[in-house]
Coordinates of C-alpha atoms in Angstrom, one line a residue:
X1 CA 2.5 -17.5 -47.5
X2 CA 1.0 -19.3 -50.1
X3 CA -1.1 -16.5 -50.8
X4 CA 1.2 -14.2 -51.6
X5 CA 3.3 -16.6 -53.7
X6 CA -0.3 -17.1 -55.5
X7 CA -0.7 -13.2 -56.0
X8 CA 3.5 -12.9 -57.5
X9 CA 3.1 -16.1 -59.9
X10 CA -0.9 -14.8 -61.0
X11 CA 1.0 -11.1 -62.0
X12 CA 3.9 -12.7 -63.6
X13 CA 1.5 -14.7 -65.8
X14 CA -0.1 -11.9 -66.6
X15 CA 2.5 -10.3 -67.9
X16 CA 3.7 -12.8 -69.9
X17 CA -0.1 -12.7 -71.7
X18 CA 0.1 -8.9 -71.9
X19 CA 3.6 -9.0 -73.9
X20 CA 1.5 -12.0 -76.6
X21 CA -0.9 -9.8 -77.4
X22 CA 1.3 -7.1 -78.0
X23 CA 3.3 -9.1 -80.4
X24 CA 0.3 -10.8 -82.1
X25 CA -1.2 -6.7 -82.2
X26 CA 2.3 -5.7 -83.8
X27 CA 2.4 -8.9 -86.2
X28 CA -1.0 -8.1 -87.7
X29 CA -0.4 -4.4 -87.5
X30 CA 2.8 -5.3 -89.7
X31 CA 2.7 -6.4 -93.6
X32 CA 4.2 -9.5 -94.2
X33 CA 6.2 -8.3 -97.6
X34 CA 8.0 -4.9 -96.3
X35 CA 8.2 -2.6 -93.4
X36 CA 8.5 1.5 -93.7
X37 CA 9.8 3.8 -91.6
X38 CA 6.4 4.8 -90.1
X39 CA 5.4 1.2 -89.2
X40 CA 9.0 0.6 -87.6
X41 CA 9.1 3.5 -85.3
X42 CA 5.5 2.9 -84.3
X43 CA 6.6 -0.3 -83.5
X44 CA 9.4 1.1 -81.5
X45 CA 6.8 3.8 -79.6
X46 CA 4.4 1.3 -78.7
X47 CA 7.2 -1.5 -77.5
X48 CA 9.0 1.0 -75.4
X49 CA 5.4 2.3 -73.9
X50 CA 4.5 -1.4 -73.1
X51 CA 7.9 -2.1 -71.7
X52 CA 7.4 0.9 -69.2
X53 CA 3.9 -0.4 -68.3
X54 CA 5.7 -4.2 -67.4
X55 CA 8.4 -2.5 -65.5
X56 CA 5.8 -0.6 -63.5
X57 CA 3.7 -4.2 -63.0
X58 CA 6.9 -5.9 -62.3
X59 CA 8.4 -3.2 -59.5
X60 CA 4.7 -3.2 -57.6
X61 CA 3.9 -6.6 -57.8
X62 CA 7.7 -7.6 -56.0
X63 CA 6.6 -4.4 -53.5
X64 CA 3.2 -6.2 -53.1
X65 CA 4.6 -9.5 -52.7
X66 CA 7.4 -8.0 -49.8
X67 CA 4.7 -6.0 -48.1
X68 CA 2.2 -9.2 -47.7
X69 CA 5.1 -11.8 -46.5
X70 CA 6.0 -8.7 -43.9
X71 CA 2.5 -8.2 -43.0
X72 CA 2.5 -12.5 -42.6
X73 CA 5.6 -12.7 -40.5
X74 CA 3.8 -10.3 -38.0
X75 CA 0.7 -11.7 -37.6
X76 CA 2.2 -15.3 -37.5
X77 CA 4.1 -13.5 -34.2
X78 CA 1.1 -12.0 -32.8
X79 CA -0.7 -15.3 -33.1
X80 CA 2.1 -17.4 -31.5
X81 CA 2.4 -15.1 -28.6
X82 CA -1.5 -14.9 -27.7
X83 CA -1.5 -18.4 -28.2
X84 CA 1.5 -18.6 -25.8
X85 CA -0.4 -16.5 -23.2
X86 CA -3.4 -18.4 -23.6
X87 CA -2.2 -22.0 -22.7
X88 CA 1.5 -20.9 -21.4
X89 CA 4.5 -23.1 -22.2
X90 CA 3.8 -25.9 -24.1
X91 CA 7.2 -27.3 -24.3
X92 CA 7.8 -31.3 -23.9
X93 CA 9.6 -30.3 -20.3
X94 CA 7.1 -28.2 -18.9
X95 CA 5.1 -30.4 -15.9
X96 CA 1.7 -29.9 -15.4
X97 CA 1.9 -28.3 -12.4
X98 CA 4.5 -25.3 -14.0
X99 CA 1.7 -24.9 -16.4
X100 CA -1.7 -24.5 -14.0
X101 CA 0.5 -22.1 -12.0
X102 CA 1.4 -20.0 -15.0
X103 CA -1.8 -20.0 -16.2
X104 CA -3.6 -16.5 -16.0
X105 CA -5.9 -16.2 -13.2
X106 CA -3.5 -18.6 -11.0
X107 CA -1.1 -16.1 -10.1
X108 CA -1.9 -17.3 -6.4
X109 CA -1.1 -20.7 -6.4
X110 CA 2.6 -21.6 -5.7
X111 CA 4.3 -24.7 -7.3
X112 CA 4.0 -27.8 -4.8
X113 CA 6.9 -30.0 -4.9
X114 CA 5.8 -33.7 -6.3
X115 CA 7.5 -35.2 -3.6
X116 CA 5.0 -33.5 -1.2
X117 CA 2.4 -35.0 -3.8
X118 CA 3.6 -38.4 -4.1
X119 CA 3.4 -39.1 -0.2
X120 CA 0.1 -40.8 0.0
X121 CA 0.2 -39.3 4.0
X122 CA -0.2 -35.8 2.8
X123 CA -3.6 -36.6 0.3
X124 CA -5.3 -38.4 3.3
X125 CA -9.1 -38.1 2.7
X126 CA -8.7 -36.0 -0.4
X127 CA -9.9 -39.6 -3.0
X128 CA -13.6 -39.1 -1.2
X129 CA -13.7 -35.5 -1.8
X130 CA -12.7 -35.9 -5.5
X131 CA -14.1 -37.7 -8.3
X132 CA -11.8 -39.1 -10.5
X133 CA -9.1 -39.6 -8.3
X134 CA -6.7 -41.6 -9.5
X135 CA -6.7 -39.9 -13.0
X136 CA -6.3 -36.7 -11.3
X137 CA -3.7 -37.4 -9.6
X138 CA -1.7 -39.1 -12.6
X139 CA -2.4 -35.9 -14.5
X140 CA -0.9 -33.6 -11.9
X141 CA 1.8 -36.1 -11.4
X142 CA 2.4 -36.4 -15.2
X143 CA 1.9 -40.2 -15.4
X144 CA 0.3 -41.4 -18.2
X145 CA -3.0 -42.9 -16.8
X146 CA -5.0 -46.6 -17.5
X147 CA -8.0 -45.1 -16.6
X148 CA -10.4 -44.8 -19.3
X149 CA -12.5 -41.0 -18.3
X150 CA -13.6 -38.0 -20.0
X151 CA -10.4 -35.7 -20.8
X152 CA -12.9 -32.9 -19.1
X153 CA -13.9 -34.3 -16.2
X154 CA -10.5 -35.2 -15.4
X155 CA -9.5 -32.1 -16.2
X156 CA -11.7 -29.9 -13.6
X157 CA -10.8 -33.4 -11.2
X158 CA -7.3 -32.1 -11.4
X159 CA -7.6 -28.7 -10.6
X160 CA -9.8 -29.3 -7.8
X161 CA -7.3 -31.8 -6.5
X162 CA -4.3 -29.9 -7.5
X163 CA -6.3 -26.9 -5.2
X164 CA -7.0 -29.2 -1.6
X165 CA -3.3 -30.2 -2.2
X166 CA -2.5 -26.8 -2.3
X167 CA -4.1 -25.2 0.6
X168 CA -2.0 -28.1 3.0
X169 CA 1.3 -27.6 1.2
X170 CA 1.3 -23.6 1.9
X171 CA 0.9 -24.1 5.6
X172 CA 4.0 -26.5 5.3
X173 CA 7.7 -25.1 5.8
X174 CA 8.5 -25.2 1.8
X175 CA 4.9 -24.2 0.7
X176 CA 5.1 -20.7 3.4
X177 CA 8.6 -20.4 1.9
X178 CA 7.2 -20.7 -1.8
X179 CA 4.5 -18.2 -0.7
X180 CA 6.7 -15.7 1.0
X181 CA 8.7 -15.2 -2.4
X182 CA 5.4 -13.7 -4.0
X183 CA 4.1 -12.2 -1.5
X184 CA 7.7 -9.7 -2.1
X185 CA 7.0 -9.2 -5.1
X186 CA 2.8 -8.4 -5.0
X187 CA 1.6 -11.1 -6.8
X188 CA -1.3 -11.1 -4.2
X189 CA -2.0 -7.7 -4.8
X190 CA -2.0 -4.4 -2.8
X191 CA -4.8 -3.2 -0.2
X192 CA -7.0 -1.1 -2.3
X193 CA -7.8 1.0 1.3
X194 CA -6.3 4.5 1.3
X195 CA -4.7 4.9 4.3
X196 CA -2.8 1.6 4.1
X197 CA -0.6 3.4 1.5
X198 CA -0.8 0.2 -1.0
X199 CA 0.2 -2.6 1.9
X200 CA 0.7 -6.0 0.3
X201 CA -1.6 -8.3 1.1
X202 CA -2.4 -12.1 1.2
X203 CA -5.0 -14.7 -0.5
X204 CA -8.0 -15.9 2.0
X205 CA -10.6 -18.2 1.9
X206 CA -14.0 -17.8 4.4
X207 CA -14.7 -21.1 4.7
X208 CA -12.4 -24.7 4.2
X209 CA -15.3 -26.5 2.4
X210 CA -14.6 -26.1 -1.3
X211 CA -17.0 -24.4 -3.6
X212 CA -18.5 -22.2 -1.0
X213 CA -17.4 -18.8 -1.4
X214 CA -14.5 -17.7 -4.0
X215 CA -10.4 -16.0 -2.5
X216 CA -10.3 -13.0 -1.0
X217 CA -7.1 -10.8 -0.2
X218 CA -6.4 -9.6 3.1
X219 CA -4.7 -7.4 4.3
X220 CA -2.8 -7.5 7.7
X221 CA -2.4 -3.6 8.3
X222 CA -6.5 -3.2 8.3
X223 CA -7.4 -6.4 9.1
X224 CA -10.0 -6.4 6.3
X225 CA -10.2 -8.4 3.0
X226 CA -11.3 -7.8 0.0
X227 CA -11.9 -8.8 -3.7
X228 CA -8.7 -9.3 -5.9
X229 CA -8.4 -6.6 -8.2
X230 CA -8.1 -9.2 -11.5
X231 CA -11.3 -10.5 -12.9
X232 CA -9.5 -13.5 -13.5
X233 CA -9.2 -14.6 -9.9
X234 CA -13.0 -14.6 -9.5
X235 CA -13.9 -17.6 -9.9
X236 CA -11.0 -19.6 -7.9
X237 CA -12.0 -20.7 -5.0
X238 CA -11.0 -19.7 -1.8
X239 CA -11.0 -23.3 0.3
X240 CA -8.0 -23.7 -2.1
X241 CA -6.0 -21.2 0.4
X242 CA -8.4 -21.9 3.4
X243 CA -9.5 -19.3 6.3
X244 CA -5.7 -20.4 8.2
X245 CA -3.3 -19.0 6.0
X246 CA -2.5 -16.2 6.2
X247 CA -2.3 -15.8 9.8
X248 CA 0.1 -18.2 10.2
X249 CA 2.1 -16.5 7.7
X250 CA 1.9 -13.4 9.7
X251 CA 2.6 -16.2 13.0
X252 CA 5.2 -17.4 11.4
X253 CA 7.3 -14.4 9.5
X254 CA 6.6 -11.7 12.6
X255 CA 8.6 -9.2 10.9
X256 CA 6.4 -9.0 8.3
X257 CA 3.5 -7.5 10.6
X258 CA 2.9 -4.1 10.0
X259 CA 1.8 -1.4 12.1
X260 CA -2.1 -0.5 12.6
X261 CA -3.4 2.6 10.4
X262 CA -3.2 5.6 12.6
X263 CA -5.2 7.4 10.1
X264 CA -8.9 7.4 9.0
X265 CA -11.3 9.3 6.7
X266 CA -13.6 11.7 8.3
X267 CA -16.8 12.4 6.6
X268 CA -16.8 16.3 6.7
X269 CA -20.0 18.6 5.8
X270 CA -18.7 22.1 4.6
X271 CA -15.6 21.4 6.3
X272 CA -17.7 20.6 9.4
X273 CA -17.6 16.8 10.9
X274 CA -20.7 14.8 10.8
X275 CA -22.4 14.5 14.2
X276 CA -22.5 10.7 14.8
X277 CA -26.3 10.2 16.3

């Protein structure tokens, strides 16, 4: 903005300098005593050809000055809206927990109610499993913390805590509920086998002890799971939806349970089937 301000005042200036040198050209070009006819409509010719040249400095430097403060509006927009997928909402209202979940790469995780995270019953065991408990937990919780720790460290502390919170509260009522709404509408993802004609599938863990192996999807018409299709979900890990899950899911909303694939590939050799030794 301030730029292009710069660049309309510098031109302006400019032209203010260009029309006292003409003047000071036509004053010594001029005898102080008389002025003929000659003189007067050379005068005239040169005024009226500087004239043009201002008008044509004038018109492109406001055309200039339009197309850089369009050219500013839109990449002030393009900034603000990268910057608002980057760290989603920002606003004063938003809670912590509305932001990790909206964060790309989190598409998983459902929202858990901070009435589920305030009972002390529900985080039994989780302060020895976590380092920076209490900090972590006031961050999640929004509560502005005494404890004196490194904003990183509590940082990771609360994503790892926000995470063995998680994997309890989805096996709950309201956290199978919560998960049943996304599971609708994909936000697990599809089965990436053929014949399970894009079946929507369900986040996985293999093991319950954090940090050793990263979510899978699986996918209750095949039985099989496999790696989510967004690079951003690759380094989540999976004890934060545990090896229980989904099954319970399936336990739990039957009607969801789909029918086995009847179909299979066959390798085929010139049309002929392979002969399985």
């Amino acid at each position: 903005m301030y730029r292009d301000r710069g660049r309309g005042g510098t031109s302006k200036g400019a032209g203010m300098l260009d029309r006292k040198r003409v003047n000071d050209v036509l004053d010594r070009s001029l005898p102080s005593t008389s002025r003929n006819k000659s003189s007067a409509v050379s005068v005239t010719a040169m005024a009226s050809a500087f004239g043009k040249d201002f008008d044509r400095r004038d018109n492109r430097s406001s055309s200039t000055l339009s197309a850089n403060k369009s050219k500013q509006s839109e990449e002030e927009s393009e900034t603000e809206s990268e910057e608002s997928d980057v760290s989603g909402s920002e606003g004063d209202d938003t809670s912590w927990v509305s932001w990790f979940c909206n964060l790309r790469g989190n598409e998983f995780f459902c929202e858990v109610d901070d009435e589920y995270i305030q009972d002390d019953f529900n985080l039994c065991g989780l302060s020895g499993q976590v380092p920076c408990y209490d900090s972590a937990l006031d961050l999640i919780l929004d509560v502005e913390s005494s404890h004196e720790e490194q904003n990183e460290l509590v940082e990771s502390a609360a994503e790892m805590l926000y995470g063995l919170i998680h994997v309890r509260y989805i096996l709950t009522t309201k956290g199978m509920a919560a998960m049943l709404e996304k599971y609708k509408v994909y936000d697990f993802g599809r089965c990436p086998r053929v014949y399970c004609f894009g079946q929507p599938c369900l986040p996985v863990g293999q093991s319950d002890i954090p940090r050793s192996s990263t979510v899978k999807i699986y996918c209750p018409k095949c039985e099989d799971i496999y790696y989510p299709r967004s690079k951003h979900q690759d380094n989540i890990d999976g004890s934060y939806f545990g090896t229980t899950f989904p099954h319970l899911f399936l336990m739990t909303y039957g009607h969801l349970m789909p029918q086995k694939p009847t179909l299979s590939y066959v390798p085929r050799v010139f049309g002929f089937k392979m002969h399985k030794p």
